[in-house]
Amino acid sequence: MITSPSSLRRSERSRRATLDAALELCTEKGYNRVTVEAIAARAGVSKKTIYRWWPSKVGVMLEAFTQVLVGVTPFVETGDIAADLRAHINGLVRLLSTPPYGPAYSGILSEMHHDEELARAVREQLVTPRFEAAVERLRRAQEQGQVPAGADLPLAVELLYGPVYYRHVLRKPSQDEATVAALVAHVLRSLTAGAPPADAPEGSPGRVPGQGRVS
Amino acid sequence: MITSPSSLRRSERSRRATLDAALELCTEKGYNRVTVEAIAARAGVSKKTIYRWWPSKVGVMLEAFTQVLVGVTPFVETGDIAADLRAHINGLVRLLSTPPYGPAYSGILSEMHHDEELARAVREQLVTPRFEAAVERLRRAQEQGQVPAGADLPLAVELLYGPVYYRHVLRKPSQDEATVAALVAHVLRSLTAGAPPADAPEGSPGRVPGQGRVS
């Protein structure tokens, strides 16, 4: 399909308006009462246009949430891995405790439990890229000698994100900054003794199990 | 209400039949297609009887799931805290990857996202008692000198359960035994250096933050 620059711009404006409308309506009505009809009306686009770009309401919400998430949880590099992880996790915790983002993500997680296609989309578009970026950030810290060689970086990422999800899905009070600081300190400490001896062969008792598993 | 021993026995049989029927139907049809009508028919009790005991389908499922969970994830005490935690977490992981238990719990978690009353019931009946029992198990290990004095035990429990929930709600592959062993080893190691110096005053830098927070 050949499109002119102006129709591309119009198209981008409509996409943006749709994502904004979805989050606005989520704030006003709560996730469950938002419909594709209402999003279309608020954004000034047709339902057909929305369904051309996204398979469902939850698809619109997923893209809207992902864009905000990526914006507020960057992987900064100040040279201090503990400070950078604290900033990252604090950003995530704040996002999840702020309407409409927390409720929007809850709505997505709720649907994922009985929608395998959505679950795959969430993992591919949101979870896996963020997980890999977190592993990559730890790997750079490792290269700078801030994390021991041989540390189980995917497990470290699960230890960081796991408690945040645990509280979010069980709707417990979210972490405050002191708790996030304790979490990050514990996770980094758990890696300290995790390096295998330099001469440990693959699979020897000195080697940390769980390396190289599918995440 | 005065009830005779035989009516108490009948009542207990009906409760048990209802819980069994709920889990059986969950296996056969999947959580979302189970109705209170179908549970009543399978159990041979009236819908009115079910609603006398539980507020909704999800209430029946919660009790059925909790009973099984408590049964398969005991807090044993062999004198080896690492082995006991591995057995506990492996039991939880296996339960969550076994139908109908995993899907039943997913159904409950999914409803919790938009039902505050249910969320409170799940925390009060299931999450908080298990969380406290886990802290208590770690406290006994602490008394036996297997976990350092001053370690942040509630944080340790979140580090253990968090990654299990993370994988379950995102529908990633569940942990294998090697990964659970690595998880437990990392969490115990994270506590090792976590004790404050014996003379550290409350709130000093040597003190682990996050102690005593609401869980």
XYZ file of C-alpha atoms in Angstrom:
430
model
C 0.000 0.000 0.000
C 1.442 3.346 -1.088
C 0.731 6.110 1.383
C 1.618 9.760 1.140
C 3.581 11.538 3.905
C 0.441 13.409 4.963
C -1.647 10.233 5.243
C 1.168 8.644 7.289
C 1.082 11.647 9.623
C -2.717 11.438 9.889
C -2.409 7.734 10.584
C 0.184 8.299 13.319
C -2.020 10.991 14.890
C -4.963 8.564 14.937
C -2.875 5.821 16.553
C -1.643 8.224 19.226
C -5.187 9.511 19.841
C -6.424 5.932 20.218
C -3.736 5.018 22.762
C -4.367 8.215 24.743
C -8.144 7.650 24.659
C -7.731 4.079 25.939
C -5.723 5.210 28.972
C -8.011 8.197 29.655
C -11.108 5.986 29.619
C -9.361 3.473 31.830
C -8.800 6.241 34.398
C -12.390 7.445 34.193
C -14.283 4.140 34.068
C -11.899 1.398 35.168
C -10.461 -1.179 32.797
C -13.472 -3.492 32.680
C -15.940 -0.834 31.547
C -13.809 0.451 28.668
C -15.060 -0.680 25.241
C -13.593 -0.385 21.746
C -16.677 1.711 20.855
C -15.881 4.199 23.608
C -12.192 4.346 22.630
C -13.141 5.000 18.998
C -15.590 7.731 19.946
C -13.115 9.465 22.266
C -10.253 9.243 19.760
C -12.406 10.367 16.822
C -11.601 7.281 14.741
C -13.780 4.435 13.501
C -13.946 1.036 15.207
C -12.815 -0.418 11.878
C -9.644 1.657 12.100
C -8.929 0.367 15.593
C -9.468 -3.246 14.568
C -7.132 -2.710 11.598
C -4.305 -1.995 14.033
C -5.145 -4.073 17.111
C -6.966 -7.382 17.604
C -8.938 -6.221 20.654
C -9.286 -3.698 23.461
C -6.596 -5.489 25.389
C -4.205 -5.092 22.436
C -4.697 -1.299 22.495
C -4.134 -1.272 26.270
C -1.017 -3.414 25.941
C 0.592 -1.018 23.467
C -0.414 2.029 25.514
C 0.931 0.486 28.725
C 4.155 -0.727 27.103
C 4.961 2.731 25.704
C 4.545 4.329 29.123
C 6.433 1.539 30.894
C 9.437 1.829 28.598
C 9.418 5.605 29.158
C 9.412 5.501 32.960
C 11.701 2.484 33.568
C 14.839 3.203 31.531
C 18.020 1.255 32.194
C 20.297 4.132 33.085
C 24.057 3.745 33.510
C 25.545 5.975 36.156
C 28.320 3.477 36.880
C 26.548 2.392 40.107
C 24.528 -0.759 39.387
C 22.711 -0.691 42.754
C 21.552 2.906 42.237
C 20.533 2.180 38.650
C 18.519 -0.896 39.636
C 16.824 1.024 42.457
C 15.811 3.752 39.995
C 14.510 1.142 37.555
C 12.476 -0.824 40.121
C 11.153 2.337 41.789
C 9.905 3.486 38.378
C 8.126 0.164 37.865
C 6.568 0.178 41.347
C 5.376 3.773 40.924
C 3.844 2.986 37.532
C 1.978 -0.038 38.901
C 0.589 1.992 41.796
C -0.589 4.852 39.562
C -3.976 4.846 37.812
C -4.656 4.188 35.010
C -1.411 2.274 34.462
C -1.646 -0.167 37.369
C -5.298 -1.017 36.701
C -4.643 -1.218 32.936
C -1.845 -3.727 33.511
C -4.042 -5.639 35.967
C -6.685 -5.852 33.260
C -4.106 -7.242 30.841
C -2.758 -9.763 33.386
C -6.297 -10.852 34.220
C -7.127 -11.558 30.560
C -3.805 -13.371 30.048
C -4.869 -16.127 32.436
C -7.416 -17.422 29.936
C -6.163 -16.113 26.595
C -3.072 -17.891 25.296
C -2.747 -15.642 22.238
C -2.759 -12.525 24.403
C -0.316 -14.138 26.844
C 2.090 -14.723 23.967
C 1.687 -11.123 22.762
C 2.378 -9.756 26.249
C 5.495 -11.888 26.590
C 6.771 -11.016 23.098
C 5.981 -7.307 23.110
C 6.551 -6.415 26.744
C 7.950 -9.030 29.125
C 10.735 -10.632 27.111
C 12.245 -7.401 25.720
C 12.276 -5.844 29.222
C 13.677 -9.032 30.754
C 16.464 -9.152 28.167
C 17.256 -5.462 28.617
C 17.566 -6.055 32.385
C 19.917 -9.017 31.825
C 21.904 -6.843 29.407
C 22.191 -4.044 31.995
C 23.531 -6.566 34.532
C 25.924 -7.941 31.936
C 27.415 -4.480 31.421
C 27.782 -4.147 35.205
C 29.523 -7.518 35.119
C 31.944 -6.267 32.452
C 32.694 -3.297 34.723
C 33.410 -5.663 37.623
C 30.320 -4.615 39.638
C 28.724 -8.069 39.401
C 30.832 -11.250 39.685
C 31.722 -13.266 36.593
C 29.549 -16.370 36.339
C 26.608 -14.846 38.251
C 23.175 -16.159 37.230
C 21.866 -12.960 35.632
C 18.428 -14.273 34.494
C 17.775 -15.498 38.038
C 18.816 -12.083 39.363
C 16.223 -10.434 37.125
C 13.500 -12.801 38.366
C 14.511 -11.999 41.960
C 14.132 -8.278 41.191
C 10.840 -8.385 39.297
C 9.256 -11.342 41.157
C 8.465 -9.544 44.430
C 7.018 -6.567 42.520
C 4.637 -8.857 40.625
C 3.896 -10.835 43.806
C 2.613 -7.709 45.539
C 0.838 -6.371 42.461
C -1.171 -9.495 41.616
C -2.037 -10.210 45.258
C -2.925 -6.541 45.695
C -0.706 -6.129 48.720
C 0.674 -2.667 49.512
C 3.396 -1.849 46.992
C 7.062 -1.437 47.934
C 8.298 1.850 49.359
C 11.764 3.123 48.442
C 13.422 1.571 51.516
C 11.969 -1.820 50.618
C 13.149 -1.488 47.015
C 16.615 -0.566 48.298
C 16.623 -3.677 50.518
C 15.440 -5.810 47.598
C 18.197 -4.581 45.291
C 20.852 -4.972 48.019
C 19.749 -8.543 48.714
C 19.694 -9.519 45.042
C 23.162 -8.100 44.398
C 24.445 -9.825 47.543
C 22.921 -13.138 46.434
C 25.122 -12.962 43.317
C 28.327 -12.207 45.170
C 29.165 -15.784 46.046
C 27.438 -17.092 42.938
C 30.408 -17.191 40.624
C 31.715 -20.693 39.920
C 35.396 -21.304 40.649
C 37.369 -20.300 37.566
C 38.248 -23.926 36.802
C 34.811 -25.443 37.584
C 33.625 -27.590 34.667
C 30.060 -27.226 33.375
C 27.716 -29.091 35.718
C 30.165 -29.366 38.603
C 28.812 -28.678 42.095
C 30.547 -25.296 42.135
C 28.560 -24.172 39.152
C 25.353 -22.228 39.781
C 22.427 -24.303 38.539
C 19.781 -22.718 36.375
C 22.183 -21.019 33.964
C 21.113 -20.980 30.370
C 17.550 -22.125 31.046
C 14.688 -20.747 29.015
C 13.400 -17.530 30.495
C -28.668 -23.284 65.326
C -28.662 -26.679 67.065
C -27.586 -29.520 64.811
C -27.384 -33.220 65.537
C -24.143 -35.179 65.017
C -25.629 -36.938 61.980
C -26.673 -33.670 60.334
C -23.181 -32.303 60.988
C -21.731 -35.357 59.245
C -24.112 -34.927 56.306
C -23.208 -31.279 56.135
C -19.475 -32.064 56.108
C -20.026 -34.680 53.368
C -21.862 -32.101 51.263
C -19.106 -29.527 51.720
C -16.473 -32.053 50.717
C -18.534 -33.174 47.692
C -18.906 -29.539 46.613
C -15.162 -28.850 46.826
C -14.349 -32.060 44.924
C -16.967 -31.302 42.277
C -15.562 -27.788 41.763
C -12.055 -29.106 41.101
C -13.300 -31.978 38.915
C -15.327 -29.605 36.747
C -12.384 -27.242 36.536
C -10.297 -30.096 35.100
C -12.996 -31.107 32.619
C -14.198 -27.703 31.420
C -11.605 -25.121 32.437
C -12.180 -22.552 35.163
C -14.214 -20.091 33.112
C -16.862 -22.582 32.042
C -17.566 -23.886 35.561
C -20.842 -22.601 37.039
C -22.382 -22.887 40.506
C -25.249 -24.794 38.847
C -22.869 -27.393 37.477
C -21.027 -27.711 40.810
C -24.355 -28.210 42.628
C -25.516 -30.858 40.139
C -22.225 -32.767 40.298
C -22.059 -32.625 44.101
C -25.724 -33.543 44.549
C -26.496 -30.458 46.619
C -28.733 -27.472 45.959
C -27.429 -24.120 44.720
C -28.971 -22.630 47.864
C -26.760 -24.877 49.988
C -23.659 -23.733 48.115
C -24.575 -20.078 48.523
C -25.125 -20.625 52.226
C -21.466 -21.572 52.595
C -19.688 -19.536 49.918
C -20.397 -16.155 48.335
C -19.646 -17.296 44.764
C -18.005 -19.866 42.523
C -14.650 -18.269 43.183
C -15.178 -18.747 46.936
C -15.666 -22.483 46.441
C -12.561 -22.648 44.247
C -10.529 -20.673 46.787
C -11.351 -23.096 49.588
C -10.743 -26.144 47.385
C -7.411 -24.764 46.162
C -6.284 -23.696 49.642
C -6.930 -27.154 51.108
C -4.838 -28.819 48.410
C -2.101 -26.174 48.614
C -1.706 -26.588 52.361
C -1.529 -30.351 51.872
C 1.220 -30.361 49.243
C 3.410 -27.513 50.548
C 4.045 -28.360 54.202
C 6.833 -26.616 56.103
C 8.879 -29.645 57.065
C 11.798 -29.467 59.472
C 14.616 -31.838 58.662
C 17.200 -29.535 60.231
C 18.368 -28.423 56.754
C 16.647 -25.156 55.878
C 17.832 -25.196 52.236
C 16.436 -28.708 51.656
C 13.180 -27.834 53.414
C 12.692 -24.657 51.360
C 13.451 -26.547 48.137
C 10.814 -29.163 49.025
C 8.300 -26.419 49.844
C 8.883 -24.401 46.653
C 8.988 -27.530 44.467
C 5.584 -28.525 45.898
C 4.186 -25.094 45.050
C 5.633 -25.109 41.522
C 4.289 -28.611 40.859
C 0.833 -27.643 42.110
C 0.724 -24.554 39.905
C 1.737 -26.592 36.851
C -0.867 -29.314 37.471
C -4.466 -29.086 36.251
C -6.918 -28.304 37.705
C -4.955 -26.566 40.474
C -2.883 -24.207 38.346
C -5.835 -23.128 36.183
C -8.081 -22.864 39.266
C -5.598 -20.526 40.940
C -5.223 -18.559 37.707
C -9.000 -18.127 37.671
C -8.880 -16.825 41.236
C -5.960 -14.448 40.507
C -7.730 -13.187 37.409
C -10.913 -12.334 39.356
C -8.893 -10.705 42.146
C -7.737 -7.956 39.804
C -11.234 -6.471 39.704
C -12.864 -7.741 42.892
C -11.570 -6.109 46.069
C -13.674 -8.304 48.366
C -12.307 -11.467 46.789
C -8.772 -10.061 46.910
C -9.161 -9.540 50.645
C -10.514 -13.079 51.113
C -7.590 -14.571 49.158
C -5.082 -12.630 51.229
C -6.767 -13.468 54.542
C -7.519 -17.142 53.883
C -4.559 -18.144 51.757
C -1.729 -15.683 51.169
C -1.161 -14.189 54.621
C -1.316 -17.468 56.610
C 1.135 -19.118 54.172
C 3.392 -16.051 54.198
C 3.453 -16.019 58.000
C 4.106 -19.757 58.175
C 7.075 -19.288 55.823
C 8.472 -16.442 57.956
C 7.960 -18.663 61.024
C 9.871 -21.543 59.375
C 12.756 -19.162 58.647
C 12.617 -17.870 62.206
C 13.075 -21.395 63.579
C 16.045 -21.843 61.200
C 17.366 -18.578 62.585
C 17.039 -19.886 66.145
C 19.018 -22.951 65.043
C 21.751 -20.723 63.639
C 21.033 -21.634 59.988
C 19.955 -18.089 59.085
C 21.798 -15.058 60.480
C 20.288 -13.023 63.301
C 18.793 -9.798 61.972
C 18.063 -11.186 58.514
C 15.041 -9.653 56.775
C 12.777 -12.728 56.837
C 9.667 -11.189 55.179
C 11.855 -10.016 52.293
C 13.324 -13.515 52.037
C 9.827 -14.967 51.664
C 9.002 -12.474 48.902
C 12.241 -13.411 47.133
C 11.216 -17.088 47.291
C 7.582 -16.748 46.222
C 8.018 -13.750 43.881
C 9.729 -15.577 41.000
C 7.171 -18.425 41.200
C 4.295 -15.957 40.849
C 6.207 -14.019 38.168
C 6.392 -17.110 35.964
C 2.874 -18.258 36.768
C 1.070 -15.006 35.970
C 3.132 -14.324 32.848
C 2.627 -17.957 31.819
C 6.318 -18.556 31.323
C 7.654 -22.126 31.691
C 7.658 -23.027 35.379
C 10.834 -23.665 37.366
C 12.527 -27.067 37.192
C 14.173 -28.511 40.305
C 17.616 -27.135 39.420
C 16.177 -23.643 39.054
C 14.357 -23.945 42.403
C 17.619 -25.097 43.997
C 19.406 -22.059 42.540
C 16.606 -19.783 43.750
C 16.772 -21.105 47.324
C 20.577 -20.947 47.362
C 20.536 -17.341 46.164
C 17.905 -16.263 48.678
C 19.744 -17.859 51.606
C 23.000 -16.297 50.401
C 21.341 -12.887 50.143
C 20.593 -13.095 53.878
C 24.084 -14.089 54.890
C 25.537 -10.640 54.945
C 22.195 -9.096 55.847
C 22.568 -9.100 59.594
C 23.235 -5.669 61.090
C 26.352 -5.339 63.220
C 25.457 -6.316 66.780
C 25.761 -2.728 67.982
C 24.050 -1.022 65.016
C 21.257 1.282 66.208
C 17.856 1.154 64.501
C 18.040 3.049 61.203
C 21.827 3.069 60.979
C 23.380 2.301 57.594
C 24.326 -1.174 58.780
C 20.723 -2.010 59.398
C 18.797 -3.766 56.617
C 16.010 -1.483 55.436
C 12.496 -2.856 54.992
C 12.311 -4.622 58.359
C 8.964 -4.567 60.028
C 7.080 -3.195 57.063
C 3.505 -4.274 56.343
C 3.459 -7.455 54.311
